[in-house]
Tab-separated table of C-alpha atoms and ligand atoms in Angstrom:
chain	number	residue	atom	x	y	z
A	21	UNK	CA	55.844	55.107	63.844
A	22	UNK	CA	55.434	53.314	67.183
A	23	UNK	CA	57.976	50.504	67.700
A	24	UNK	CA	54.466	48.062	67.260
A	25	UNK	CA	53.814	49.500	64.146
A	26	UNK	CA	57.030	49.401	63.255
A	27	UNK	CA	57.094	45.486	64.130
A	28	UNK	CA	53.830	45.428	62.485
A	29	UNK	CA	55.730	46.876	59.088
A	30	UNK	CA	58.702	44.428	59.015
A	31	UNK	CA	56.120	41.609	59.873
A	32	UNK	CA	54.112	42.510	56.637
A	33	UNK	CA	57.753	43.133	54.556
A	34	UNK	CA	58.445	39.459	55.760
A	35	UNK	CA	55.160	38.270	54.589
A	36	UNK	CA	55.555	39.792	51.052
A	37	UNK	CA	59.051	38.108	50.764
A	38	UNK	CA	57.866	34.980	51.878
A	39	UNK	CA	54.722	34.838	48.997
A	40	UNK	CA	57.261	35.802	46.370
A	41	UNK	CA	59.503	32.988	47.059
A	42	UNK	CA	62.914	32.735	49.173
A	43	UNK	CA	65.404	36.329	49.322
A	44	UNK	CA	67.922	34.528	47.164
A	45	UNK	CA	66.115	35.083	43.716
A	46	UNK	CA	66.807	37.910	41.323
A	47	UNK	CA	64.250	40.502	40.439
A	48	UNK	CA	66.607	43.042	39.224
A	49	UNK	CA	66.856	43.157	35.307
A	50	UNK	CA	70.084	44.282	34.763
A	51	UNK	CA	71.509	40.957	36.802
A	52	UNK	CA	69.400	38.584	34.255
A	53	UNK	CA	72.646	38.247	32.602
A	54	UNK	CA	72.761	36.970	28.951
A	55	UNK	CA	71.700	33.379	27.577
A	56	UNK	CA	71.240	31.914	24.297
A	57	UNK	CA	68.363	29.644	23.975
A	58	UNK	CA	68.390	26.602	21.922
A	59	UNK	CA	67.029	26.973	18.516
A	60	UNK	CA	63.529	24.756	17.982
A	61	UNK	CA	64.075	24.754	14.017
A	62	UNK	CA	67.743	22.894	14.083
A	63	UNK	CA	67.772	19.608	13.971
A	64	UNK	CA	70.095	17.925	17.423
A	65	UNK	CA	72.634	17.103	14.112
A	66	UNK	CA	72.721	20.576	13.135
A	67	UNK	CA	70.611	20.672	10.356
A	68	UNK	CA	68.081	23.262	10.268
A	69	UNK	CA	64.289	22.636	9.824
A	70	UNK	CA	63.023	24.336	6.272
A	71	UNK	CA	59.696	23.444	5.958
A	72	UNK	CA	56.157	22.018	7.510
A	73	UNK	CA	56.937	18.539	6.352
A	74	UNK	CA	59.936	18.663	8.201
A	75	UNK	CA	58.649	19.952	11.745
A	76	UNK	CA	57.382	16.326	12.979
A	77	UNK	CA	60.730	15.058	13.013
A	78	UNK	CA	62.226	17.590	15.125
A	79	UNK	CA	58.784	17.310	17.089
A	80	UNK	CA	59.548	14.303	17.923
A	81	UNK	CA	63.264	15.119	19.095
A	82	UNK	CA	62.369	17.571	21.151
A	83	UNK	CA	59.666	15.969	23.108
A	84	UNK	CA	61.872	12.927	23.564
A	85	UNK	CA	64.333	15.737	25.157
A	86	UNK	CA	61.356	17.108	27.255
A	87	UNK	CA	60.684	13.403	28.729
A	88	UNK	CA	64.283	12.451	29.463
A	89	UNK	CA	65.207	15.125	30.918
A	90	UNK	CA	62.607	17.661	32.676
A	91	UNK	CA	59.274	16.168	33.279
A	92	UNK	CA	59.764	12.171	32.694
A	93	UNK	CA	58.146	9.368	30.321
A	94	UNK	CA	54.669	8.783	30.582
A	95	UNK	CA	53.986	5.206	30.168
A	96	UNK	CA	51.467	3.918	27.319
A	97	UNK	CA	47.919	5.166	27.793
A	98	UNK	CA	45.558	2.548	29.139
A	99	UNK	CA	41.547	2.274	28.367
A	100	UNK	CA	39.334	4.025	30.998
A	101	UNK	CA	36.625	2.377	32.596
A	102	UNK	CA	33.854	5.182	34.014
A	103	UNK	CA	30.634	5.669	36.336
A	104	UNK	CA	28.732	8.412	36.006
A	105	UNK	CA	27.723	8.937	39.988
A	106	UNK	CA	25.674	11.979	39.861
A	107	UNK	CA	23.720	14.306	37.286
A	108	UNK	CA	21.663	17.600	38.214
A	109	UNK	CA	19.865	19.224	35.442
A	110	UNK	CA	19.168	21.747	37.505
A	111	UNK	CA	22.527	23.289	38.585
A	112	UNK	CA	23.814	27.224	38.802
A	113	UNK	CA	20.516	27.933	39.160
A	114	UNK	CA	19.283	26.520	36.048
A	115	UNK	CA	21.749	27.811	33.534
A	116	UNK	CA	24.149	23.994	33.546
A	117	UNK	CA	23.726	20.262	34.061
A	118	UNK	CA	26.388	19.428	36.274
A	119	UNK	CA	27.555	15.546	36.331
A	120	UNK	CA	30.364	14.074	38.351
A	121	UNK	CA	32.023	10.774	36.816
A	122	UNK	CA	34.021	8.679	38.447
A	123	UNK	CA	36.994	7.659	36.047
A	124	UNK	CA	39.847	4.589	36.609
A	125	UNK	CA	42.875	5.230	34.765
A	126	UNK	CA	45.415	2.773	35.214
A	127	UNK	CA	43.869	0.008	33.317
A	128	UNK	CA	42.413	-1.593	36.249
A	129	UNK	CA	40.277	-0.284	39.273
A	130	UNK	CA	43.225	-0.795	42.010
A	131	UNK	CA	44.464	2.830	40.856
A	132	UNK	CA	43.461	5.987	42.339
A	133	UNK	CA	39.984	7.048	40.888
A	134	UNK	CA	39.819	10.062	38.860
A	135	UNK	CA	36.522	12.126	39.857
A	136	UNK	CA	35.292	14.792	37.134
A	137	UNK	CA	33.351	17.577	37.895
A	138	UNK	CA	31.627	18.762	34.343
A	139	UNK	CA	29.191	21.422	34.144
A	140	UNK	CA	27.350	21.668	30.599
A	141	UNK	CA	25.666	24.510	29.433
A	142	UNK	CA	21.632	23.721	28.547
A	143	UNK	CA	20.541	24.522	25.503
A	144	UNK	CA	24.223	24.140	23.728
A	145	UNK	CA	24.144	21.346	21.049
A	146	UNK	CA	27.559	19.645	21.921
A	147	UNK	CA	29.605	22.441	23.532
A	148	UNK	CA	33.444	22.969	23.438
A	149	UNK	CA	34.850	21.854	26.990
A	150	UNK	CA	37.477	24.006	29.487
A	151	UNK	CA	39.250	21.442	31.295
A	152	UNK	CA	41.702	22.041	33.970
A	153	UNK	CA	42.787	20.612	37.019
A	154	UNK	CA	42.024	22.392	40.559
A	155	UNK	CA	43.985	22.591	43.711
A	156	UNK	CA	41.349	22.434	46.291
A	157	UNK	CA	38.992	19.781	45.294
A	158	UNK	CA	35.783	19.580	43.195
A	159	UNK	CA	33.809	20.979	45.735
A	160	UNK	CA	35.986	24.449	46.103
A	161	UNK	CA	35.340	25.205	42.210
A	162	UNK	CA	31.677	26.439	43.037
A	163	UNK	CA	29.497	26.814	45.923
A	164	UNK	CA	27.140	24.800	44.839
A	165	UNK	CA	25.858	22.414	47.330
A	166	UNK	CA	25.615	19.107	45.570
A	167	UNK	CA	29.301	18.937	44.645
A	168	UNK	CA	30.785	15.804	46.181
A	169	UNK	CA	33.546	16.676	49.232
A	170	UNK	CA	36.528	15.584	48.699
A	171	UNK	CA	38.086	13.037	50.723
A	172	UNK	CA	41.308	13.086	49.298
A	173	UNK	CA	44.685	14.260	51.241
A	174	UNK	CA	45.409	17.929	50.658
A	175	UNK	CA	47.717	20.407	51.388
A	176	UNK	CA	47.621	22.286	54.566
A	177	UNK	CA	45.471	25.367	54.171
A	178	UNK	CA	42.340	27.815	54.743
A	179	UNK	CA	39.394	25.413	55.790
A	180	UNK	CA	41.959	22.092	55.285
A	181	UNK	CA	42.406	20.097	59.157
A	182	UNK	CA	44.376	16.926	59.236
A	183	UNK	CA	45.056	17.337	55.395
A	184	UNK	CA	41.406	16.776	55.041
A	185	UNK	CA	38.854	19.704	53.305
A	186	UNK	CA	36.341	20.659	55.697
A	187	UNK	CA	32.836	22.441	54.564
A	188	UNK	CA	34.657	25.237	54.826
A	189	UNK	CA	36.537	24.986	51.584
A	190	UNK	CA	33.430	24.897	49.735
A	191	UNK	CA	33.234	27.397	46.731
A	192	UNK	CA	36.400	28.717	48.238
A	193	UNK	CA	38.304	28.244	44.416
A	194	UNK	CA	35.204	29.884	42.408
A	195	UNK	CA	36.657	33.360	42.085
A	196	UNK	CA	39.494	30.690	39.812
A	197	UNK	CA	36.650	28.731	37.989
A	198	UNK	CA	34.221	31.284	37.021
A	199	UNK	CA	31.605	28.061	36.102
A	200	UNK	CA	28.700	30.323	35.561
A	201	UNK	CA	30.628	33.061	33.436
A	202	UNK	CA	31.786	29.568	31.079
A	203	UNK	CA	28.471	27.833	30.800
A	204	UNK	CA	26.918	31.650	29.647
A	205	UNK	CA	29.303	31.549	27.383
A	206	UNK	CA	28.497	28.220	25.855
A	207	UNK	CA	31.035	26.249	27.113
A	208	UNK	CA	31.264	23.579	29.231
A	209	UNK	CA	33.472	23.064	32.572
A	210	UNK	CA	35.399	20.118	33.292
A	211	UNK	CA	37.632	19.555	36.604
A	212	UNK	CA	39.128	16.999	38.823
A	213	UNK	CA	41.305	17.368	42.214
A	214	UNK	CA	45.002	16.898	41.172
A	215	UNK	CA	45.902	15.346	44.284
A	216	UNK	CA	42.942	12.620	43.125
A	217	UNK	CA	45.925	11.030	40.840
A	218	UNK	CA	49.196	12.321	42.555
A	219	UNK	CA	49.325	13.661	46.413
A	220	UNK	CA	51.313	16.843	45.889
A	221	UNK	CA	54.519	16.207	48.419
A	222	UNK	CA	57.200	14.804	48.375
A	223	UNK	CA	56.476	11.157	49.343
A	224	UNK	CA	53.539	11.235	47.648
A	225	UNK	CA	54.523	8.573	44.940
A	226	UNK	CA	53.013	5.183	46.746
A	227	UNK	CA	49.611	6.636	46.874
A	228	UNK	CA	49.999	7.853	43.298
A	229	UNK	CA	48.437	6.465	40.036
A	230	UNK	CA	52.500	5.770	39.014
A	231	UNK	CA	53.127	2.251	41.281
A	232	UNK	CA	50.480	0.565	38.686
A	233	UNK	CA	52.007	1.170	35.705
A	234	UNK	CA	54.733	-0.960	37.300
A	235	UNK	CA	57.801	0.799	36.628
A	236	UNK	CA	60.829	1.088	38.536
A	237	UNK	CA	61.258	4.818	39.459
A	238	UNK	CA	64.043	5.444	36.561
A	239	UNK	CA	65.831	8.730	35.976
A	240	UNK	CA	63.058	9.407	33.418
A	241	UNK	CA	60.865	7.966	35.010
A	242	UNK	CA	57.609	10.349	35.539
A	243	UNK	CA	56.637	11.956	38.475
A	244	UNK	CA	53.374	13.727	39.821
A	245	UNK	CA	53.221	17.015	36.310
A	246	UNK	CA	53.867	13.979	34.014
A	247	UNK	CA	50.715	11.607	36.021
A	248	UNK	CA	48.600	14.833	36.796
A	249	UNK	CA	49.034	15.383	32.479
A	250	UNK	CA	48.193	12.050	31.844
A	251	UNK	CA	44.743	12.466	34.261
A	252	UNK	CA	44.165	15.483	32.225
A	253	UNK	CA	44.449	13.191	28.520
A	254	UNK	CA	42.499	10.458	30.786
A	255	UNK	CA	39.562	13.215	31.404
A	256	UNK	CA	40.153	13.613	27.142
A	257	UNK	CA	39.142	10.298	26.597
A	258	UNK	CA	35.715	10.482	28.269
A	259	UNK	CA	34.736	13.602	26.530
A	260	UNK	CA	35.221	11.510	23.600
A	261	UNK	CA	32.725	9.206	24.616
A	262	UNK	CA	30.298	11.868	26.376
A	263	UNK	CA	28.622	12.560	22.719
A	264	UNK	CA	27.036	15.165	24.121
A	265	UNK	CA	30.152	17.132	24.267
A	266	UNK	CA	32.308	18.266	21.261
A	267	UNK	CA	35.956	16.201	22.178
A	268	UNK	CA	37.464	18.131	19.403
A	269	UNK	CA	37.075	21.708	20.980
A	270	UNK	CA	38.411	20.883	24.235
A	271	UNK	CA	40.765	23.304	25.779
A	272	UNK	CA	42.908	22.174	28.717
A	273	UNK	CA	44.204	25.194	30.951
A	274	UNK	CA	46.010	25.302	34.274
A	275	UNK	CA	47.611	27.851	37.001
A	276	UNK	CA	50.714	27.734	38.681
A	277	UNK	CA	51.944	23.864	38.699
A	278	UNK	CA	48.514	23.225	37.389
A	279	UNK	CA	49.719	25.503	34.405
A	280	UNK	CA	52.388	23.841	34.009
A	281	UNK	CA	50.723	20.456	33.775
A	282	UNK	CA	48.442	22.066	31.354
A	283	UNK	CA	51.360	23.026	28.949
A	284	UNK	CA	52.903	19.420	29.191
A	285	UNK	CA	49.956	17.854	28.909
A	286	UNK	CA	48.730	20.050	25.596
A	287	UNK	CA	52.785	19.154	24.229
A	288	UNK	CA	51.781	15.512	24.346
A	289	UNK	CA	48.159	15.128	23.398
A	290	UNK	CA	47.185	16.774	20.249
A	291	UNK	CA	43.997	15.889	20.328
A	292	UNK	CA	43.645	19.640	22.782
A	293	UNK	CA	42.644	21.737	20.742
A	294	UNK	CA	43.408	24.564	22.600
A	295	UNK	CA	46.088	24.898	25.498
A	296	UNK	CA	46.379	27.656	28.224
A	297	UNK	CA	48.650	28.764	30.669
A	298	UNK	CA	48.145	30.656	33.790
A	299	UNK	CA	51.006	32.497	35.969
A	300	UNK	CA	52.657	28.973	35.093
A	301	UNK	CA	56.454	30.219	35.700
A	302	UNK	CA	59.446	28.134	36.224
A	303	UNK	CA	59.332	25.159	33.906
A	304	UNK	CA	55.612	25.783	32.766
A	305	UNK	CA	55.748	28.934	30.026
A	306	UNK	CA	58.951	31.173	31.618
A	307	UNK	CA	62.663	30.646	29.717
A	308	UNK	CA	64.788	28.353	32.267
A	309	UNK	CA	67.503	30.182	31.499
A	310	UNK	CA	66.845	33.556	32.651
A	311	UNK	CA	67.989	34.269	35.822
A	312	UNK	CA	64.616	35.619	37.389
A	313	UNK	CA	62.213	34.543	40.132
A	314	UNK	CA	62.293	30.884	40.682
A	315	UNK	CA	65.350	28.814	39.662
A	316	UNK	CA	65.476	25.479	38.296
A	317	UNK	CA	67.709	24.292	41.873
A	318	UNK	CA	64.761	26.172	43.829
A	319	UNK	CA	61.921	23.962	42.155
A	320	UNK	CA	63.634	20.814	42.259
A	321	UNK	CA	64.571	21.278	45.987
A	322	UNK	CA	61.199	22.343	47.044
A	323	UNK	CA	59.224	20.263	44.844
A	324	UNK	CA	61.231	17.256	44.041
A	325	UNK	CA	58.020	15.212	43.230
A	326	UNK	CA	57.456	17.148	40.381
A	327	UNK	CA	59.837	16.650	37.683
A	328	UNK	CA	61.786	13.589	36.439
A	329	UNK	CA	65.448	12.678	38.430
A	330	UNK	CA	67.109	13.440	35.524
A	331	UNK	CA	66.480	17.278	35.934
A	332	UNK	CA	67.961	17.573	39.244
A	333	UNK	CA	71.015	16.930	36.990
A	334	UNK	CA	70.704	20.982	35.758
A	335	UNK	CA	70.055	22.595	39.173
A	336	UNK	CA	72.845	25.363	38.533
A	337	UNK	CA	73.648	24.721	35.203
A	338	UNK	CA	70.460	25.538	33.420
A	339	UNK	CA	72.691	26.776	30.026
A	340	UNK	CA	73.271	23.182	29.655
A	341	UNK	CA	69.493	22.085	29.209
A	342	UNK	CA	68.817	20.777	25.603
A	343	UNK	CA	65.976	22.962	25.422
A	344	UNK	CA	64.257	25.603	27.242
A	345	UNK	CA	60.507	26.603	27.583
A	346	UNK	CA	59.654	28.310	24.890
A	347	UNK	CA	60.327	24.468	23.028
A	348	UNK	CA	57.696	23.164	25.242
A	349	UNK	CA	55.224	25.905	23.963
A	350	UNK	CA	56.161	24.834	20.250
A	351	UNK	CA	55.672	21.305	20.632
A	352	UNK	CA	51.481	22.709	20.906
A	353	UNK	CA	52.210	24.631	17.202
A	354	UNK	CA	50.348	24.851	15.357
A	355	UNK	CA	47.776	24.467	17.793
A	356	UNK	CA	46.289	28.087	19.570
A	357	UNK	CA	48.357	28.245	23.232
A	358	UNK	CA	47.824	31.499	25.422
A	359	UNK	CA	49.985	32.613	27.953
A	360	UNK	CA	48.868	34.739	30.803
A	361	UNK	CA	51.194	36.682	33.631
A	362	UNK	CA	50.431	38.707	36.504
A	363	UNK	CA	52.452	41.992	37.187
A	364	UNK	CA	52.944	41.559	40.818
A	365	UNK	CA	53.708	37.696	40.167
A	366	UNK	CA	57.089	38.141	39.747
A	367	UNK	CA	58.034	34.620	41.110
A	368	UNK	CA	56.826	33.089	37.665
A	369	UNK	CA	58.586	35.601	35.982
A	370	UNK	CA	55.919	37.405	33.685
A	371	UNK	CA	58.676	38.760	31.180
A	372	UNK	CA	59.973	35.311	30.908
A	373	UNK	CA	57.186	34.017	29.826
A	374	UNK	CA	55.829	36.775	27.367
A	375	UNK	CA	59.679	36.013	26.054
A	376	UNK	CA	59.182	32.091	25.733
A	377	UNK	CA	55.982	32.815	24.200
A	378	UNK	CA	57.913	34.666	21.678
A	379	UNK	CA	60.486	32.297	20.844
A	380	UNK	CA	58.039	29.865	19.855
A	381	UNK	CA	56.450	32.155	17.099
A	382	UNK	CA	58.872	30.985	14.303
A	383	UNK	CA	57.608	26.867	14.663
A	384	UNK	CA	54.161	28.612	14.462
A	385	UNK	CA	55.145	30.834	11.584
A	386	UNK	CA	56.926	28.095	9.811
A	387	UNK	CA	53.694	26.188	10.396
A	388	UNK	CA	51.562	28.757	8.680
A	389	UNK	CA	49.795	30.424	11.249
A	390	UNK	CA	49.999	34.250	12.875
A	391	UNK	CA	51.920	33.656	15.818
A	392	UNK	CA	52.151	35.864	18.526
A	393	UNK	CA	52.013	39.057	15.771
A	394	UNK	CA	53.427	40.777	18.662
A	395	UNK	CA	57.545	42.195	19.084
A	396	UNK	CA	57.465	43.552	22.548
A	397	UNK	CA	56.233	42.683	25.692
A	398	UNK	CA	52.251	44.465	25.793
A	399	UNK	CA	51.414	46.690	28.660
A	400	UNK	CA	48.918	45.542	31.314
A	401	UNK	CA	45.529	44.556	30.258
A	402	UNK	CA	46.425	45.188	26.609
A	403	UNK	CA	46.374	41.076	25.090
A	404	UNK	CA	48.143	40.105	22.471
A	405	UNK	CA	48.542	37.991	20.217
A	406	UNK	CA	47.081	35.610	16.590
A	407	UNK	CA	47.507	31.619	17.240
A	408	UNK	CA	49.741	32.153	20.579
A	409	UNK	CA	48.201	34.766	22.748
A	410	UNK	CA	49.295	36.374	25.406
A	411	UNK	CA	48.382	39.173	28.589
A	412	UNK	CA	49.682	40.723	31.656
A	413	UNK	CA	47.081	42.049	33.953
A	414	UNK	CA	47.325	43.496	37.144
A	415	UNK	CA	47.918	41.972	40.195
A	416	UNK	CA	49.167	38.918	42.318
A	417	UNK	CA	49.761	34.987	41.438
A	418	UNK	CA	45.900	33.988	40.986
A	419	UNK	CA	43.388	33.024	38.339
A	420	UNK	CA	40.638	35.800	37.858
A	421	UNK	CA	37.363	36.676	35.945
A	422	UNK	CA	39.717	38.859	33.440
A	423	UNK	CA	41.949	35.908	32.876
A	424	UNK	CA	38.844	33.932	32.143
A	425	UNK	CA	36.853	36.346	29.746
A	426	UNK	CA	40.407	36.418	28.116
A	427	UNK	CA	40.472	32.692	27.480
A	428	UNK	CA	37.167	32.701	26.066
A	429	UNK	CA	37.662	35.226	23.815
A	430	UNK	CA	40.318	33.599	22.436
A	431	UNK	CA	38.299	30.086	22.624
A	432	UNK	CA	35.945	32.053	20.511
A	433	UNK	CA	38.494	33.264	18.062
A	434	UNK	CA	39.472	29.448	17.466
A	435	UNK	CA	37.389	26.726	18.775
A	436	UNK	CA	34.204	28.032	17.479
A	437	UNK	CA	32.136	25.062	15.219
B	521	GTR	C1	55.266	27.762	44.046
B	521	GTR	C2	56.221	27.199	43.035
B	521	GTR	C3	55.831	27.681	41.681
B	521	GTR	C4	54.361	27.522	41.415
B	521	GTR	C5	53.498	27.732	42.644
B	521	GTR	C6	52.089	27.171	42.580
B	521	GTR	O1	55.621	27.538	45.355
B	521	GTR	O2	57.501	27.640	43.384
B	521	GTR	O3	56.615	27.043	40.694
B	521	GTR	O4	54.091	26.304	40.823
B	521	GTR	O5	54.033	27.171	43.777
B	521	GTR	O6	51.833	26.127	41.997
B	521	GTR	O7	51.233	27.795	43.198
């Protein structure tokens, strides 16, 4: 190898570290170590949970554990007031109706805006809705021309100048949103622009939705998953009043942080009827405790916008968390919940969360439904999986057409009329 090439080589080596996360994590097995996770059928006073009528109680404890100490209260809900702003009957070539909605969320129309994207199959009397937040703004979802640019901060990126998208980020997300493979199958597609309700960095609080609910930032206070979750139950409330869309087959689904927003959001509402996570890792689907990929200290020093101050409290001491993930994943029993990983995503940890998945399956047992019907981890591309479902497929941290045929298979298997 010339001494460029070789160059060349430990530039790319760097690379590939980098998009995996910092050198400190662990990807080696035999260094997970051992952990014992807290048991979601015991009661905090010891008791254990026997049967159905007893599950809401503990419910309740453990989402009160899940707001104090990892993601934050979310204050009261508070009525939306909406303008639909556009409608094209016309759109992906004939096959959708695409509206966009303006939405105000905080009770009062000095708050942020909310701006939905929702694409409706024609010809489907009152569809079932996918609705997920996106990273790159409406406009990124789909090439489509008449989507509304976003004006809205954004990270630094492909296309993004002055933390402003640029025509160049148009469609640039549809490989994640597959709108026309939804719509043919008979579903509608509902989005909005996270950083709409919450910019995502650090000081992004003042221009979030969270200064008018009026709060002092308390240790449980929420922070940008708990306001990007309550956008997401926001969104929820205008498919209720959209008649022409069915608000009790709504699935809300996420990737990455998005994922993990979709899982907390799905824990709170139960009016989803359906919840999905993609490659949603560290304090979305994968077990806090194991020692793999991404670290609870790693997220809240990188991200500290994210979760509540209480759970800086457990950087390093993750054993002494009152729950773990695969709690959050129960508080959605009996309700379906699919979990998806990506081999090469090993950042998220896909074992950990195949192994969350399947510490949730006695709340949804005890509940009366199937489960996960699964005892081992499946190889790639091989789903799993009854009421909690689950795959691995090939490849890196992304959301892609096989993820999405997945999650409408198993939209078929339960939200179908
Ligand atoms: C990473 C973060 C992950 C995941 C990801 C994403 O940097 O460490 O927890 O959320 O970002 O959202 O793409």
């Amino acid at each position: 190898m010339t001494s460029v090439g070789r160059a060349l080589a430990i530039l790319g080596t760097a690379a590939a570290i980098h998009a995996q996360g910092p050198s400190e994590a662990n990807y080696d097995e035999a260094k997970v170590g051992s952990y014992t996770l807290p048991d979601p059928l015991v009661f905090a006073n010891g008791q254990p949970v026997t049967s159905k009528e007893q599950w809401p109680a503990r419910r309740a404890e453990i989402l009160a554990l899940f707001e104090r100490e990892v993601y934050g209260k979310t204050p009261p809900a508070r009525p939306i007031e909406f303008e639909v702003t556009s409608r094209d009957p016309k759109a992906l070539g004939g096959a959708a109706t695409r509206e966009e909605i303006t939405l105000w969320i905080t009770g009062s129309k000095a708050g942020p805006p909310l701006r939905l994207l929702i694409y409706k199959p024609n010809g489907a009397a009152r569809p079932g809705v996918f609705l997920g937040c996106n990273f790159g703004g409406n406009h990124a979802i789909d090439a489509d021309p008449g989507i509304t640019m976003s004006k809205s901060w954004m990270r630094p990126g492909k296309g993004v100048e002055n933390n402003r998208a640029t025509e160049a980020t148009r469609g640039a997300e549809a490989s994640r949103w597959q709108a026309k493979m939804v719509v043919a199958r008979g579903y509608a597609l509902a989005t909005y622009y996270y950083g709409d309700i919450f910019p995502d960095h650090k000081d992004g609080r003042p221009d979030s939705i969270a200064p008018h609910f009026g709060r002092e930032q308390a240790p449980d206070d929420w922070n940008a998953i708990g306001a990007w979750a309550y956008g997401l139950s926001r969104a929820l409330d205008y498919i209720e009043r959209d008649k022409t869309l069915d608000a009790k087959r709504v699935a809300v689904l996420g990737h990455s942080r998005l994922g993990k927003t979709s899982l907390w959001a799905g824990a709170r509402d139960p009016r989803f009827a359906m919840v999905i996570s993609n490659d949603s890792g560290e304090d979305g689907a994968a077990l806090a405790r194991r020692n793999y990929g991404e670290t609870v200290a790693r997220i809240n020093t990188s991200f500290p916008h994210w979760f509540d101050g209480n759970f800086k409290r457990y950087n390093g001491r993750v054993a002494d968390l009152p729950v773990d993930q695969h709690m959050l994943i129960s508080l959605i029993a009996p309700r379906p919940v699919y979990v998806a990983s990506a081999v090469e995503d090993r950042w998220a940890d896909p074992r950990g969360e195949f192994l969350s998945a399947l510490a949730a399956d006695p709340v949804y047992r005890l509940l009366g439904t199937g489960g996960i019907a699964a005892k081992e981890m499946p190889g790639i591309h091989q789903p799993v999986g009854s009421t909690i479902g689950y795959h691995i497929r090939a490849g890196v941290h992304d959301v892609t057409a096989y993820d999405w045929e997945r999650f409408l298979d198993f939209g078929d298997r339960h939200m179908k009329r």
